[in-house]
Structure formats: structure tokens, C-alpha cells
Amino acid sequence: MSVEERLAQVKDRIAKAERIAKRPAGSATLVAVSKTFEADDIRPVIAAGQRVFGENRVQESQGKWPELKAETPGIELHLIGPLQSNKSAEAVALFDVIETVDREKIARALADEMEKQGRAPRLYVQVNTGLEPQKAGIEPKETLKFVELCRNELGLAIEGLMCIPPAEENPGPHFALLAKLARECGVEKLSMGMSGDFETAVEFGATSVRVGSAIFGAR
Ligand SMILES: *Cc1c(COP(=O)(O)O)cnc(C)c1O
């Protein structure tokens, strides 16, 4: 199957999941995760109409996205991987959405850079719903406090929450927890669901799903 066919198939599956969940068509946005793939692998997906992409490394993204963005207006690029504060200038300059704000140090670095550059990527807070020690993200019980710190002390509008459930667990309860935290925090966007579970995520209210291998193939 070609990458265009796989993209169409993923979009059909999202549309079907929206119908089953009785959600409006198009209410779950597809973020096509292009990490490890090169510009020439990504161009056919852009040509097929996809405009929203996700990457997990700042440096890798700098090697391909400035050119791809220059070629096609209207690209929206999401950072979905951990961010080091020494990369915050590059991240603010390149990304339109940063989904992985997860500690005060990085929030402060982003606030400083946004002011310096006069650029305001939209921000999500990553939540470690499975309390996994090796995984980034704020603890669920700290989420409201952290979102309020971002809002009230740092002047950062937090638009959404993001999670990556533990690989071996049923993702449903993690998606439900993220949705509950978002309601408590008064944030609207929910980034959850990947190739293996994006339909479940749509059922639980994902406003965006991050799908890589189901579109681009195995990494
Ligand atoms: C790689 C990645 C994805 C996409 O994973 P697939 O299983 O290939 O769909 C989604 N979210 C994050 C944070 C990732 O790093």
C-alpha cells in the first residue's frame, strides 16, 4: 500500500470513530508523526493534503521542516517529544504547537523565549498518567497546580493536555483520566492516541491523535 493510501485509511478510521462516538466530523485532528522520516518521505503526504505534523526531536526537525514549511504554506508543526531548556529558542522558532511542557524550568524558558521572539506557539502540558519513572510528564495530581502556575505566574495560555499511556496497558482509563484533568483545568484540547489506539482515543474525546507508523510505515 502507498503512503497516500495509508493516510486515506487512517483518515477514514478517524471519521468512523467520530461517527461511532457521535462526535462532529473533523473534531479529531490527525497529527501525522514523521519522526525518523526524511523530507522526501514527507512530501507525498503533504501533497496528499495533510498539513498537521508531529516530530519528537528539535534538532532532527530543524534539518527538514524549515524547507518543507517554506514549500507549502499552512503547515502546522507539533513538538511531541521531550524538550530540553537549552533547545527552547529553536523550539519556539520552529514549532506551532509544543505538546510537552512538563516542568517549571521548561515553562519559564519558553515564556522567556516567546517574549524575546514575539512568537507564541500554542502549548500543551504532558501528563504522565501511568506514573512511569522513565517517562516525561507531570503527575496527574500536580496537573492543575502546574497549569495554574503557567497561567498565573508565567502568563502562558495552556491550550491542552497530552499523554502517552504505558505501552502494555489498556489505554482507555488513561485517556479518561486525561479528559477528566482537562475539564478540571479548563483546557480544551486533548492530544492522545497513536497508531495502536487512536480510535479508542477518539471515543474518549481526543481532539488530536498522533499517528506515525500507520501512515509512514515501520521505523
Ligand atoms: C512516535 C510517537 C507517536 C507515533 O507513534 P506510532 O505508534 O508510530 O503511531 C505518537 N506520540 C509520540 C509522543 C511519539 O513519540
Coordinates of C-alpha atoms and ligand atoms in Angstrom, one line a residue:
M1 CA 0.0 0.0 0.0
S2 CA 1.3 3.5 -0.8
V3 CA 1.7 6.2 1.8
E4 CA -1.2 8.1 0.3
E5 CA -3.4 5.0 0.7
R6 CA -2.4 4.5 4.3
L7 CA -3.1 8.2 5.0
A8 CA -6.5 7.9 3.5
Q9 CA -7.2 4.8 5.5
V10 CA -6.2 6.4 8.8
K11 CA -8.4 9.4 8.0
D12 CA -11.3 7.0 7.2
R13 CA -10.8 5.2 10.5
I14 CA -10.8 8.5 12.4
A15 CA -14.0 9.6 10.7
K16 CA -15.6 6.3 11.5
A17 CA -14.6 6.6 15.2
E18 CA -16.0 10.1 15.3
R19 CA -19.4 8.8 14.0
I20 CA -19.5 5.9 16.5
A21 CA -18.7 8.4 19.3
K22 CA -21.4 10.7 17.9
R23 CA -18.9 13.5 17.6
P24 CA -18.9 16.1 14.8
A25 CA -17.0 15.1 11.7
G26 CA -13.5 16.6 11.8
S27 CA -13.5 17.2 15.5
A28 CA -10.4 14.9 15.9
T29 CA -7.4 16.3 14.1
L30 CA -4.8 14.0 12.6
V31 CA -1.2 14.8 13.6
A32 CA 0.9 12.8 11.2
V33 CA 4.1 11.8 13.1
S34 CA 7.0 12.0 10.7
K35 CA 9.9 11.4 13.1
T36 CA 12.9 9.5 11.6
F37 CA 11.5 10.0 8.0
E38 CA 13.2 12.3 5.6
A39 CA 11.8 15.3 3.7
D40 CA 11.4 13.2 0.6
D41 CA 9.2 10.7 2.5
I42 CA 7.1 13.5 3.9
R43 CA 6.5 15.4 0.7
P44 CA 3.9 12.9 -0.7
V45 CA 1.9 13.2 2.5
I46 CA 1.9 17.0 2.2
A47 CA 0.9 16.6 -1.5
A48 CA -2.0 14.4 -0.4
G49 CA -3.3 17.3 1.6
Q50 CA -2.0 16.6 5.1
R51 CA -1.0 19.8 6.9
V52 CA -0.5 18.9 10.6
F53 CA 2.7 17.0 11.5
G54 CA 4.4 15.9 14.7
E55 CA 8.1 15.4 15.5
N56 CA 9.8 14.4 18.7
R57 CA 13.3 16.0 18.3
V58 CA 14.1 19.6 17.8
Q59 CA 17.4 19.1 16.1
E60 CA 16.0 16.5 13.6
S61 CA 13.1 18.8 12.8
Q62 CA 15.4 21.7 12.1
G63 CA 17.0 19.6 9.4
K64 CA 13.8 19.2 7.3
W65 CA 10.9 21.4 8.4
P66 CA 12.2 24.9 7.6
E67 CA 12.4 23.8 3.9
L68 CA 9.1 21.9 3.9
K69 CA 7.3 24.8 5.6
A70 CA 8.7 27.2 3.0
E71 CA 7.5 25.0 0.2
T72 CA 3.9 24.7 1.5
P73 CA 2.1 27.4 3.4
G74 CA -0.2 26.4 6.2
I75 CA 1.8 23.6 7.7
E76 CA 1.3 23.2 11.5
L77 CA 4.2 21.5 13.3
H78 CA 3.8 19.9 16.7
L79 CA 6.7 19.1 19.1
I80 CA 5.6 15.8 20.8
G81 CA 9.0 14.8 22.3
P82 CA 10.8 15.9 25.5
L83 CA 12.2 19.4 25.3
Q84 CA 15.5 20.5 27.0
S85 CA 15.6 24.1 28.1
N86 CA 18.7 24.7 26.1
K87 CA 16.6 24.0 22.9
S88 CA 13.8 26.2 23.8
A89 CA 14.8 29.1 21.4
E90 CA 14.9 26.7 18.5
A91 CA 11.6 25.1 19.5
V92 CA 9.8 28.4 19.8
A93 CA 11.2 29.5 16.4
L94 CA 10.1 26.3 14.6
F95 CA 7.1 24.7 16.2
D96 CA 3.5 25.9 16.1
V97 CA 2.4 23.7 19.0
I98 CA 4.6 22.4 21.8
E99 CA 2.8 19.5 23.5
T100 CA 5.4 18.5 26.0
V101 CA 5.6 21.3 28.6
D102 CA 6.1 19.3 31.8
R103 CA 8.1 21.2 34.4
E104 CA 8.6 24.7 35.7
K105 CA 12.1 25.2 34.2
I106 CA 10.9 24.5 30.7
A107 CA 7.8 26.6 31.1
R108 CA 9.9 29.5 32.2
A109 CA 12.4 29.1 29.4
L110 CA 9.5 29.0 26.9
A111 CA 7.9 32.1 28.4
D112 CA 11.2 34.0 28.1
E113 CA 11.8 32.9 24.5
M114 CA 8.2 33.7 23.4
E115 CA 8.6 37.2 24.7
K116 CA 12.1 37.6 23.1
Q117 CA 11.0 36.2 19.7
G118 CA 7.5 37.7 19.7
R119 CA 6.2 34.2 18.7
A120 CA 3.7 32.3 20.6
P121 CA 3.4 28.6 19.8
R122 CA 0.3 27.0 21.4
L123 CA 1.2 25.0 24.5
Y124 CA 0.0 21.6 25.9
V125 CA 1.1 20.1 29.2
Q126 CA 2.2 16.5 29.1
V127 CA 0.8 14.3 31.9
N128 CA 2.4 11.0 33.0
T129 CA -0.9 9.3 33.5
G130 CA 0.8 5.9 34.2
L131 CA 3.3 7.4 36.7
E132 CA 6.1 5.7 34.7
P133 CA 9.5 6.7 36.1
Q134 CA 11.2 6.7 32.6
K135 CA 8.5 8.8 31.0
A136 CA 8.3 12.6 30.8
G137 CA 5.2 14.4 32.1
I138 CA 3.8 16.0 35.2
E139 CA 2.0 13.7 37.7
P140 CA -1.8 13.7 37.4
K141 CA -2.3 15.1 40.9
E142 CA 0.1 18.0 40.1
T143 CA -1.5 19.0 36.8
L144 CA -4.0 21.6 38.0
K145 CA -1.3 23.3 40.1
F146 CA 1.1 23.3 37.2
V147 CA -1.4 24.6 34.7
E148 CA -2.3 27.4 37.1
L149 CA 1.4 28.3 37.7
C150 CA 1.9 28.5 33.9
R151 CA -1.2 30.7 33.5
N152 CA -1.0 32.9 36.6
E153 CA 2.7 33.3 37.2
L154 CA 4.2 32.9 33.7
G155 CA 1.4 34.3 31.6
L156 CA 1.3 31.1 29.4
A157 CA -2.1 30.1 28.0
I158 CA -2.2 26.3 28.2
E159 CA -4.4 25.1 25.5
G160 CA -4.4 21.3 26.0
L161 CA -3.1 18.2 27.8
M162 CA -1.2 15.3 26.2
C163 CA -0.4 11.8 27.4
I164 CA 1.3 8.6 26.3
P165 CA -0.2 5.7 28.2
P166 CA 2.0 2.8 29.3
A167 CA 2.6 0.5 26.3
E168 CA 1.4 -2.7 27.9
E169 CA -1.8 -1.3 29.5
N170 CA -5.4 -0.8 28.3
P171 CA -5.2 2.9 27.2
G172 CA -8.9 3.7 27.9
P173 CA -8.5 4.6 31.6
H174 CA -5.5 6.8 30.8
F175 CA -7.5 8.6 28.2
A176 CA -10.4 9.0 30.6
L177 CA -8.1 10.4 33.2
L178 CA -6.6 12.9 30.8
A179 CA -10.1 14.1 29.8
K180 CA -11.1 14.5 33.4
L181 CA -7.9 16.5 34.2
A182 CA -8.6 18.7 31.2
R183 CA -12.1 19.5 32.5
E184 CA -10.7 20.3 36.0
C185 CA -8.0 22.6 34.5
G186 CA -10.4 24.2 32.0
V187 CA -8.3 23.3 28.9
E188 CA -10.0 22.3 25.7
K189 CA -7.5 20.2 23.7
L190 CA -6.7 16.6 24.3
S191 CA -3.7 15.1 22.4
M192 CA -4.0 11.3 22.9
G193 CA -3.9 8.2 20.8
M194 CA -1.2 6.7 18.5
S195 CA -1.2 4.1 15.7
G196 CA -2.3 1.3 18.0
D197 CA -5.1 3.1 19.9
F198 CA -6.2 6.2 18.1
E199 CA -9.8 5.0 17.6
T200 CA -10.1 4.4 21.4
A201 CA -8.7 7.9 22.0
V202 CA -11.4 9.4 19.7
E203 CA -14.0 7.6 21.7
F204 CA -12.6 9.2 24.9
G205 CA -12.6 12.7 23.4
A206 CA -9.2 13.2 21.8
T207 CA -9.2 16.5 19.8
S208 CA -6.0 15.3 18.1
V209 CA -4.4 11.9 17.6
R210 CA -0.7 11.4 16.9
V211 CA -0.3 8.7 14.2
G212 CA 3.1 7.7 12.8
S213 CA 3.7 4.2 11.7
A214 CA 0.2 3.6 10.4
I215 CA 0.9 6.3 7.8
F216 CA 4.6 6.3 7.2
G217 CA 5.3 2.6 7.9
A218 CA 7.6 1.0 10.5
R219 CA 10.5 3.0 11.8
Ligands
LIG1 C1 6.4 8.3 17.8 C2 5.3 8.9 18.6 C3 3.9 8.8 18.2 C4 3.5 8.0 17.0 O1 3.6 6.6 17.3 P1 3.1 5.5 16.2 O2 2.9 4.3 17.1 O3 4.1 5.3 15.2 O4 1.8 6.0 15.7 C5 3.0 9.4 18.9 N1 3.3 10.2 20.0 C6 4.5 10.3 20.4 C7 4.8 11.2 21.6 C8 5.6 9.7 19.7 O5 6.9 9.9 20.1

